PDB file of C-alpha atoms in Angstrom:
ATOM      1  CA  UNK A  24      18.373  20.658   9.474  1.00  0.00           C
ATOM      2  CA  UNK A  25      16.008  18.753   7.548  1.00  0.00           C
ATOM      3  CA  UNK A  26      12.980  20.230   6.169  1.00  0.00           C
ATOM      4  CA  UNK A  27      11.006  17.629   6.019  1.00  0.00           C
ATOM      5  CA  UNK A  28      10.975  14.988   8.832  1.00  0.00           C
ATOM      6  CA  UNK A  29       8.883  11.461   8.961  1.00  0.00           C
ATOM      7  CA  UNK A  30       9.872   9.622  12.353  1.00  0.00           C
ATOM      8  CA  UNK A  31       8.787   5.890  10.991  1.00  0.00           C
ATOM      9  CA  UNK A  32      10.508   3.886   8.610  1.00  0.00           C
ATOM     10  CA  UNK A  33       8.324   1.030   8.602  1.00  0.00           C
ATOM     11  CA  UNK A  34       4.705  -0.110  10.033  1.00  0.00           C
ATOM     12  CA  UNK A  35       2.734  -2.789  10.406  1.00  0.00           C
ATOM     13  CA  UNK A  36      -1.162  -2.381  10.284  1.00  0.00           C
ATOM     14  CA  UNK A  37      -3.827  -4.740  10.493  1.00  0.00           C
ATOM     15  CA  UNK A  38      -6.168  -4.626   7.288  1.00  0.00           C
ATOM     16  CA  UNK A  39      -9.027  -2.296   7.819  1.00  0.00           C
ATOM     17  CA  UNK A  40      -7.526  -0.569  10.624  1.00  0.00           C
ATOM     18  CA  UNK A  41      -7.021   3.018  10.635  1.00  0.00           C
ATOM     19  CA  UNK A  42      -3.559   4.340  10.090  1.00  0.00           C
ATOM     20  CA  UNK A  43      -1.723   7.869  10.783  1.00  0.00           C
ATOM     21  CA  UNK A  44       1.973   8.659   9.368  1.00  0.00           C
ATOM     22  CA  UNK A  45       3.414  10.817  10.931  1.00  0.00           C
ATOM     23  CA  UNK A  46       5.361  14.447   9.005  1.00  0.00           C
ATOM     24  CA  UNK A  47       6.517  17.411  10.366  1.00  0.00           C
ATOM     25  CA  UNK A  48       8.262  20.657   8.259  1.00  0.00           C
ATOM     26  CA  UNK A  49      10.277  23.031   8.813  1.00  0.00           C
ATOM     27  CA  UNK A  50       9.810  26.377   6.895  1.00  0.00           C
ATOM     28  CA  UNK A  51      10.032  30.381   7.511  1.00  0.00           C
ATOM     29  CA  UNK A  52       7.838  31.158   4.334  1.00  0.00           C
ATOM     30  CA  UNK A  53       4.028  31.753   5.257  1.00  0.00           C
ATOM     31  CA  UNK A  54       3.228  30.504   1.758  1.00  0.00           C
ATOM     32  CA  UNK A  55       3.557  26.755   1.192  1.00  0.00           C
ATOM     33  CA  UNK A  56       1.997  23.221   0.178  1.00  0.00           C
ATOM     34  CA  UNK A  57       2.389  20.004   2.049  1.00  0.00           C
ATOM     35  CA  UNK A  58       1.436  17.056  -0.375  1.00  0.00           C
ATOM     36  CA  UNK A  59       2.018  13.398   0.537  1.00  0.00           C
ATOM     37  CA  UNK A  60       2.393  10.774  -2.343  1.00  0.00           C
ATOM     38  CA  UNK A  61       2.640   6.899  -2.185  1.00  0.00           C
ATOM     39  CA  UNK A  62       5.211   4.854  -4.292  1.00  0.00           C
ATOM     40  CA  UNK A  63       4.638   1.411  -4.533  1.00  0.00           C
ATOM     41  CA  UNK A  64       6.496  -1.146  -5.663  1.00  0.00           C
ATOM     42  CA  UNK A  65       6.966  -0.481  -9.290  1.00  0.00           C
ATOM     43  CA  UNK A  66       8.653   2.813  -8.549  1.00  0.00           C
ATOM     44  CA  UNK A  67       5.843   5.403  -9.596  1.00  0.00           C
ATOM     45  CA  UNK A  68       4.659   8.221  -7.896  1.00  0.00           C
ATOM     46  CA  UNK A  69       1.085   8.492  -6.943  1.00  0.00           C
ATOM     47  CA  UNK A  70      -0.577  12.030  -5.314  1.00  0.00           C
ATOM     48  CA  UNK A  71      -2.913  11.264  -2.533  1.00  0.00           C
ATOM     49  CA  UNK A  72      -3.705  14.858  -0.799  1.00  0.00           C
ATOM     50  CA  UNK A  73      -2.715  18.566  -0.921  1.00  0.00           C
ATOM     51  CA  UNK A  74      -2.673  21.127   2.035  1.00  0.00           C
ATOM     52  CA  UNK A  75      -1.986  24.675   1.370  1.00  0.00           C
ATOM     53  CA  UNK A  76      -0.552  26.794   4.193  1.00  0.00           C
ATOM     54  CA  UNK A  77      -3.607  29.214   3.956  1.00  0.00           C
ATOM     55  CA  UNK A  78      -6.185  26.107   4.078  1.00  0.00           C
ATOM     56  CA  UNK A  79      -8.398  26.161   7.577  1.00  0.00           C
ATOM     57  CA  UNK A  80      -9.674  23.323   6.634  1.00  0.00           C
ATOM     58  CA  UNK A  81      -8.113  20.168   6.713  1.00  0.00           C
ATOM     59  CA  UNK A  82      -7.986  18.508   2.804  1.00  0.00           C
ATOM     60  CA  UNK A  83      -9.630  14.957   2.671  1.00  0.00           C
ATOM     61  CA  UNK A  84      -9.421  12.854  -0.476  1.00  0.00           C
ATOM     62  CA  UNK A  85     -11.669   9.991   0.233  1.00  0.00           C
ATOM     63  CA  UNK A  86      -9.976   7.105   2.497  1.00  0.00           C
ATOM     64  CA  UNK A  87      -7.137  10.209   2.993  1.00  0.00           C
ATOM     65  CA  UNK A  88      -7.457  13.353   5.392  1.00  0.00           C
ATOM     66  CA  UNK A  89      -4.299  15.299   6.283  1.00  0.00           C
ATOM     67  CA  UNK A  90      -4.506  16.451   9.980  1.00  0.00           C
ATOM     68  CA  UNK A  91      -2.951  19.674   9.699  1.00  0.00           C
ATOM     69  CA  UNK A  92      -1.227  21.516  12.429  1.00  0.00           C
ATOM     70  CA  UNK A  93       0.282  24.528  11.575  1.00  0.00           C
ATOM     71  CA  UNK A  94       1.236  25.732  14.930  1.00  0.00           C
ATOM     72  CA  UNK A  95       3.306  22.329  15.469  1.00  0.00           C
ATOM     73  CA  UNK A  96       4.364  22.534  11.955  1.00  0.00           C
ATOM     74  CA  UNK A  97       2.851  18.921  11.599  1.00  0.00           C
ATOM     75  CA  UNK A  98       0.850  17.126   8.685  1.00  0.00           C
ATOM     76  CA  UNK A  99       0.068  14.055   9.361  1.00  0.00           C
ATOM     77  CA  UNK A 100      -1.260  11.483   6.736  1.00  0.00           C
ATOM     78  CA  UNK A 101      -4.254   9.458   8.404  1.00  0.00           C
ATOM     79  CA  UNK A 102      -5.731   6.260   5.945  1.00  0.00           C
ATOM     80  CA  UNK A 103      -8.781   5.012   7.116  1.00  0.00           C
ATOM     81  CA  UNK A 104      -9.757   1.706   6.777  1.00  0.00           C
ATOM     82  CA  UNK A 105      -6.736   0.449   5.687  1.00  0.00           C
ATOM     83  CA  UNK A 106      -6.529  -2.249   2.679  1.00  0.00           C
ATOM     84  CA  UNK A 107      -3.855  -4.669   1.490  1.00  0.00           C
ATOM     85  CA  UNK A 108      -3.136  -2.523  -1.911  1.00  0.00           C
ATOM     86  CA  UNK A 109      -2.302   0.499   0.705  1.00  0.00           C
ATOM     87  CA  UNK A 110       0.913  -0.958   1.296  1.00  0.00           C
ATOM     88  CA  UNK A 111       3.949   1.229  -0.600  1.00  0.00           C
ATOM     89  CA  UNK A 112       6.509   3.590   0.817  1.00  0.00           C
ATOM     90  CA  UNK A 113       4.676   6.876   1.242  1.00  0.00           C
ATOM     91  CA  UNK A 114       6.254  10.465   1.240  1.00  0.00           C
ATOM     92  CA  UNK A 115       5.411  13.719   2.776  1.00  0.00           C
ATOM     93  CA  UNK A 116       7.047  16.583   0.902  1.00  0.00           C
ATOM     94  CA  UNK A 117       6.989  20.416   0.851  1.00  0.00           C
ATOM     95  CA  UNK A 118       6.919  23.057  -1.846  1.00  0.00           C
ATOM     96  CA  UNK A 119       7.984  26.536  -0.236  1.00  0.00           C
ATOM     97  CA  UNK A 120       7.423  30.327  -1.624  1.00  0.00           C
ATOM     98  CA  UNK A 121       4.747  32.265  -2.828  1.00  0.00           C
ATOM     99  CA  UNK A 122       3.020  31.058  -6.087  1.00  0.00           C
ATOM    100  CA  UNK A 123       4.476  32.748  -9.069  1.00  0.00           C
ATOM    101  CA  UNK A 124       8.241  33.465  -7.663  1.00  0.00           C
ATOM    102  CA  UNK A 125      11.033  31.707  -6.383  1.00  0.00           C
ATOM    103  CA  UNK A 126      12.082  27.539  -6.880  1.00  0.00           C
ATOM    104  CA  UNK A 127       9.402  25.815  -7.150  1.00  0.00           C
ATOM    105  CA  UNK A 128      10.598  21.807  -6.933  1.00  0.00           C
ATOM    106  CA  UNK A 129       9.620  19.716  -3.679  1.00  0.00           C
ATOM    107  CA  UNK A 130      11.378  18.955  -0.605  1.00  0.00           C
ATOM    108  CA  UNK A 131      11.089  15.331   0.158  1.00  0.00           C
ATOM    109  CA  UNK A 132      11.156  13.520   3.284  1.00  0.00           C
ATOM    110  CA  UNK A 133      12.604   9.798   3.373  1.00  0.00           C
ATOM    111  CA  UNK A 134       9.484   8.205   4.028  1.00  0.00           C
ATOM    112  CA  UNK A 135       7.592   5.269   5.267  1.00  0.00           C
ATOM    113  CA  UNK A 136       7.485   1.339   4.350  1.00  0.00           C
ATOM    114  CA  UNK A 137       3.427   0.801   5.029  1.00  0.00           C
ATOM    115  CA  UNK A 138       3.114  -3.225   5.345  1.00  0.00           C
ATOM    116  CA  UNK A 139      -1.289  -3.989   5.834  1.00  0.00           C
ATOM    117  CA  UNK A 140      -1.222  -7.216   6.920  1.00  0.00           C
ATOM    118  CA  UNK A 141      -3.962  -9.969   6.724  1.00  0.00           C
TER     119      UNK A 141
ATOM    120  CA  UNK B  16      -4.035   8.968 -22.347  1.00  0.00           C
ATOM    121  CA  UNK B  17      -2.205  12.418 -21.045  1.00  0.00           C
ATOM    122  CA  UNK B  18       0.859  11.885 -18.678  1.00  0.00           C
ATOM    123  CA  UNK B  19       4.882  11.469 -18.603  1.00  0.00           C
ATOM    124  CA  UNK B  20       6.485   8.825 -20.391  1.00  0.00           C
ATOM    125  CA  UNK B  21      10.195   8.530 -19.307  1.00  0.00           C
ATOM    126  CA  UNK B  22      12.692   5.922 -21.169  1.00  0.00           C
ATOM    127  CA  UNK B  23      14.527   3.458 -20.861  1.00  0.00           C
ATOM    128  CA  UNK B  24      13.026   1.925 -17.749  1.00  0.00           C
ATOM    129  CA  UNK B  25      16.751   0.362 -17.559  1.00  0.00           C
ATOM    130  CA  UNK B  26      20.105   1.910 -17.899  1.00  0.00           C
ATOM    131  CA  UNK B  27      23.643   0.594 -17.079  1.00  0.00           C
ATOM    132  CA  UNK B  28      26.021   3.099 -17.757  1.00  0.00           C
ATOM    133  CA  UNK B  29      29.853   2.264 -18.218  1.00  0.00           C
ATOM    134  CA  UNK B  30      32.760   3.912 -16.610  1.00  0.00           C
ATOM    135  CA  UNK B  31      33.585   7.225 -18.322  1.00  0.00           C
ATOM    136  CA  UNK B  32      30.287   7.522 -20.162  1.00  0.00           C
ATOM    137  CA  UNK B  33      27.440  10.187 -20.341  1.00  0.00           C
ATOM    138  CA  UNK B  34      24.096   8.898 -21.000  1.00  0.00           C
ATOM    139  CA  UNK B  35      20.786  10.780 -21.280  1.00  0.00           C
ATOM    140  CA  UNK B  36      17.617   9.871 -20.031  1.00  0.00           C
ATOM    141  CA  UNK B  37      14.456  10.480 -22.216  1.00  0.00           C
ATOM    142  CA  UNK B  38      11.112  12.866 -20.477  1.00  0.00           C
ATOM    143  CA  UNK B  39       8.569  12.884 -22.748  1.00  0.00           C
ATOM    144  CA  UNK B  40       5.066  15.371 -21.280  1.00  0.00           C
ATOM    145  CA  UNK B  41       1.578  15.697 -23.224  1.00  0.00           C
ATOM    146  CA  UNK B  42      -0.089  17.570 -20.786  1.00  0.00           C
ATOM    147  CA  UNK B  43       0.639  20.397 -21.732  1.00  0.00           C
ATOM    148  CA  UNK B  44       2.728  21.809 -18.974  1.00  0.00           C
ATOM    149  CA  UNK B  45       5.195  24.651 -18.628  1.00  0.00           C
ATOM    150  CA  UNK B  46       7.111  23.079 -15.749  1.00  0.00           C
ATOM    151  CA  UNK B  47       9.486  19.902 -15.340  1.00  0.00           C
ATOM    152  CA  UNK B  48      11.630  18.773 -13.361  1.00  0.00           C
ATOM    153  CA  UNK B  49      14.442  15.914 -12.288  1.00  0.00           C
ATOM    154  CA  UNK B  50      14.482  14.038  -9.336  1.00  0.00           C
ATOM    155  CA  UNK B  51      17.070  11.127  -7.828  1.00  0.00           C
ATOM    156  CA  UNK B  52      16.178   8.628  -5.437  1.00  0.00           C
ATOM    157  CA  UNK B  53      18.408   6.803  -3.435  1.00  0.00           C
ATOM    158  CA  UNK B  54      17.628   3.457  -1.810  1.00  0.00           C
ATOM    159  CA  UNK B  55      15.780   4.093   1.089  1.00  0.00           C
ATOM    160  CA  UNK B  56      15.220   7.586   0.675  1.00  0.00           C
ATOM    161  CA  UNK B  57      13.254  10.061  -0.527  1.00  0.00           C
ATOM    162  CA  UNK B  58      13.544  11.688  -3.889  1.00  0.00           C
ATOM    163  CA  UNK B  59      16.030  15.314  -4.203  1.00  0.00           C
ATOM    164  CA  UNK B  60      15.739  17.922  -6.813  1.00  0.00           C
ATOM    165  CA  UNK B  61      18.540  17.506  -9.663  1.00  0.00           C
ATOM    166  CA  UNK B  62      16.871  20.302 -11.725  1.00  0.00           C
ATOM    167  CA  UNK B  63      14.215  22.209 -12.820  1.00  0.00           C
ATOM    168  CA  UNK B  64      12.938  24.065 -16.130  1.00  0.00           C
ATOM    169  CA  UNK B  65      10.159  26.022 -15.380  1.00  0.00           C
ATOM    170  CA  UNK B  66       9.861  27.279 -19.573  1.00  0.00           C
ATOM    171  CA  UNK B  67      11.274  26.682 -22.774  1.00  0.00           C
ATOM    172  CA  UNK B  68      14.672  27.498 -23.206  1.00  0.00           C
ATOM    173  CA  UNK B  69      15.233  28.184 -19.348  1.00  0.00           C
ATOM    174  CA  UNK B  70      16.223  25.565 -16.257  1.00  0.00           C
ATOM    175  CA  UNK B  71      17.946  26.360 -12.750  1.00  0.00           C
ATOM    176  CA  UNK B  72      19.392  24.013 -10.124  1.00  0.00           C
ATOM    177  CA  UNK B  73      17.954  22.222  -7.788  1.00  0.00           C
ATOM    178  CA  UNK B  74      19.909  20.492  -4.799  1.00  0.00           C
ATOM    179  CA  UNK B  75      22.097  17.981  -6.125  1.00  0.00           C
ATOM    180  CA  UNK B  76      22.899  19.628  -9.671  1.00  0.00           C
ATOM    181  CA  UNK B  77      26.710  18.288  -9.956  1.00  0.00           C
ATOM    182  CA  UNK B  78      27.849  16.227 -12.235  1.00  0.00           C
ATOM    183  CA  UNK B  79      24.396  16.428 -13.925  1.00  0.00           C
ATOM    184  CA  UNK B  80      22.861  18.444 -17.560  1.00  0.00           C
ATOM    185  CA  UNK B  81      19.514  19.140 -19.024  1.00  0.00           C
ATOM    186  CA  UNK B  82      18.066  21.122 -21.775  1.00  0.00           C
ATOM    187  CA  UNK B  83      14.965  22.770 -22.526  1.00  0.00           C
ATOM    188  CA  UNK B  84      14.217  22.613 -26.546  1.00  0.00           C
ATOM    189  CA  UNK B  85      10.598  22.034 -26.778  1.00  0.00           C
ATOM    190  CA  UNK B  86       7.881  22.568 -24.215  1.00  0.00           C
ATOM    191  CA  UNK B  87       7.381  18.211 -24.292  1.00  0.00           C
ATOM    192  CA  UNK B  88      10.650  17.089 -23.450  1.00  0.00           C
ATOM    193  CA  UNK B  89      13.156  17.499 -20.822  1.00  0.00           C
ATOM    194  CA  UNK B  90      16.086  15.218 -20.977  1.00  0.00           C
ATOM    195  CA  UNK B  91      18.331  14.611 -18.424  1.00  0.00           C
ATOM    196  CA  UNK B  92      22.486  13.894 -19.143  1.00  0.00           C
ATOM    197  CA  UNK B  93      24.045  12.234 -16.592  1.00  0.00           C
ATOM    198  CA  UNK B  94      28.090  12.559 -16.983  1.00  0.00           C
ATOM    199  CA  UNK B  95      31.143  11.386 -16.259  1.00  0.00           C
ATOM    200  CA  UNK B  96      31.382  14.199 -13.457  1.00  0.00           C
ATOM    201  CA  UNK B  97      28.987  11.983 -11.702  1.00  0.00           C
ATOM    202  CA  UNK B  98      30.540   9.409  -9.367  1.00  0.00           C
ATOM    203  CA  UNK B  99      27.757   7.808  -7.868  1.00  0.00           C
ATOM    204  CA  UNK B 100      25.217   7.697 -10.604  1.00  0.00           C
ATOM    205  CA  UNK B 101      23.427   4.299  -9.631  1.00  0.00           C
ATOM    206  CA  UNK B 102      19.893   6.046  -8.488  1.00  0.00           C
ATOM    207  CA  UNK B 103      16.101   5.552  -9.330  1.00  0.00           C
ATOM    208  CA  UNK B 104      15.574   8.574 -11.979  1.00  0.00           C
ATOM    209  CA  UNK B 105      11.965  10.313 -11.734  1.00  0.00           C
ATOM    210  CA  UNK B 106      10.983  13.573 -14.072  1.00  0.00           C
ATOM    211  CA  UNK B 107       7.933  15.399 -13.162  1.00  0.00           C
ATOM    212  CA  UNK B 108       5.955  18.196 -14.101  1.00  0.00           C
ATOM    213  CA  UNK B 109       3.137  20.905 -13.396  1.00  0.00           C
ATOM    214  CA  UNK B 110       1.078  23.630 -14.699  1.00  0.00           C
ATOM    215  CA  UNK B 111       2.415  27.215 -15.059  1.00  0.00           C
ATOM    216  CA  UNK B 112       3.877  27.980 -12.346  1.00  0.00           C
ATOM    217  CA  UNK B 113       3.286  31.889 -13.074  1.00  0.00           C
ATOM    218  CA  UNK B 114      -0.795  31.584 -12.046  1.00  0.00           C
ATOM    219  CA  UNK B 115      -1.407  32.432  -8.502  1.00  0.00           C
ATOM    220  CA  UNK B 116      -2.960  29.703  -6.016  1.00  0.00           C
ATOM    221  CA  UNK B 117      -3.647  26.097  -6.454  1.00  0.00           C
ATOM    222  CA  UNK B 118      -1.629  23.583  -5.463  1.00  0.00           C
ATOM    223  CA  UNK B 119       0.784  23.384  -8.801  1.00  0.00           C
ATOM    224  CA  UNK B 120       0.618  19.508  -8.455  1.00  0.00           C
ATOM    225  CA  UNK B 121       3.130  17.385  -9.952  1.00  0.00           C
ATOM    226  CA  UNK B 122       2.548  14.469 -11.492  1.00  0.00           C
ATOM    227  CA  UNK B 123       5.467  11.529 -12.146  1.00  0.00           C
ATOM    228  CA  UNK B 124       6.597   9.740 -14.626  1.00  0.00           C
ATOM    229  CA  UNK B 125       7.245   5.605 -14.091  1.00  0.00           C
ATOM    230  CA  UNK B 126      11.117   6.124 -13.829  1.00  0.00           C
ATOM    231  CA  UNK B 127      14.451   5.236 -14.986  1.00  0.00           C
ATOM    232  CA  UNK B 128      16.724   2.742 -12.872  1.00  0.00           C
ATOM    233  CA  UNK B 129      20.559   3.201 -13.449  1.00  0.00           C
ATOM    234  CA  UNK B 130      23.239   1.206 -12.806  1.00  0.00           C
ATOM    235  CA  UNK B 131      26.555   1.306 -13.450  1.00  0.00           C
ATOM    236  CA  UNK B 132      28.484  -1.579 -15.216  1.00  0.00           C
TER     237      UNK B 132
END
């Protein structure tokens, strides 16, 4: 089963719209980090927003909130205002286990083309 | 300017040949680590050092080799075990992963394309 799932390959959004892409995660540990990242066209990766499993609040990062639901096991990406330089691919991913122990790379899901259109 | 500075951008890699991509880090980091990313997808863990001198598995470890010699640099072989090597190459990496809380966040380098001739 995949860990980490994200339902749309591709949207289309109308510049200064709001936007929310859609994650959800599988996991047993109580411990773990959601992040999501955008990759644009030249192939870099690019943090945007952290949520820790023990955060009750959900993490904002200016234009970027995460709408966490950890009941659903959902963490959804939500852009506000929405400009033509937000269009990349964007990835959710997971990092499971309690800090200190255990593997400690990220579980990626396969992402979504964002197009903002004109 | 602190960050990850991975070379060549371009690689084409002939039949039967290892080649070894270059991770350079000056942030000062104990942890790096190897990613692949297929078109289309997202990226999977190759491997992962998380000190000097020490490196485990990740996901998709076959046909792949890395060492560990200096805190900086974490270079990446990719051999002739490896079929399918064509694949966007990202290395990463992140504070000590020994101190408790905090997000550990990783931060990317600009990437390696490789092709195969």
């Amino acid at each position: 089963a995949q860990k980490i799932t994200q339902t749309q390959p591709g949207m289309f959004v109308q510049e200064k719209e709001a936007v929310t892409l859609d994650c959800t995660y599988d996991t047993s540990d109580q411990s773990y980090g959601l992040f999501w990242y955008k990759q644009p066209s030249s192939g870099e990766m690019i943090f945007l927003i952290y949520q820790g499993s023990y955060d009750e609040q959900n993490a904002t990062e200016g234009r970027y909130s995460l709408n966490f639901q950890k009941a659903r096991k959902s963490a959804n990406l939500v852009i506000s205002a929405s400009q033509l330089g937000d269009s990349a691919m964007y990835f959710c991913a997971m990092r499971e286990g309690t800090p200190g122990g255990g593997a400690d790379g990220l579980t990626f899901g396969k992402g979504t083309h964002l197009i903002i259109q004109p | 300017d602190g960050g990850i500075t991975q070379s060549p951008k371009y690689l084409f890699r002939k039949e039967g040949q290892n080649v070894t991509l270059s991770c350079e880090q000056n942030l000062n980091h104990d942890a790096m680590y190897w990613y692949r990313q297929d078109p289309g997808q997202g990226l999977r863990l190759i491997y992962y050092s998380q000190i000097v001198n020490d490196f485990q598995k990740g996901d998709i470890a076959e046909g792949y080799s890395v060492s560990r010699e200096k805190k900086e640099s974490f270079p990446l072989t990719v051999t002739s075990a490896q079929k399918n090597p064509t694949a966007f190459y990202l290395c990463a990496s992140s504070i000590d992963v020994w101190l408790a809380g905090g997000p550990r966040l990783q931060y990317f380098g600009a990437g390696t394309r490789l092709s195969v001739l």
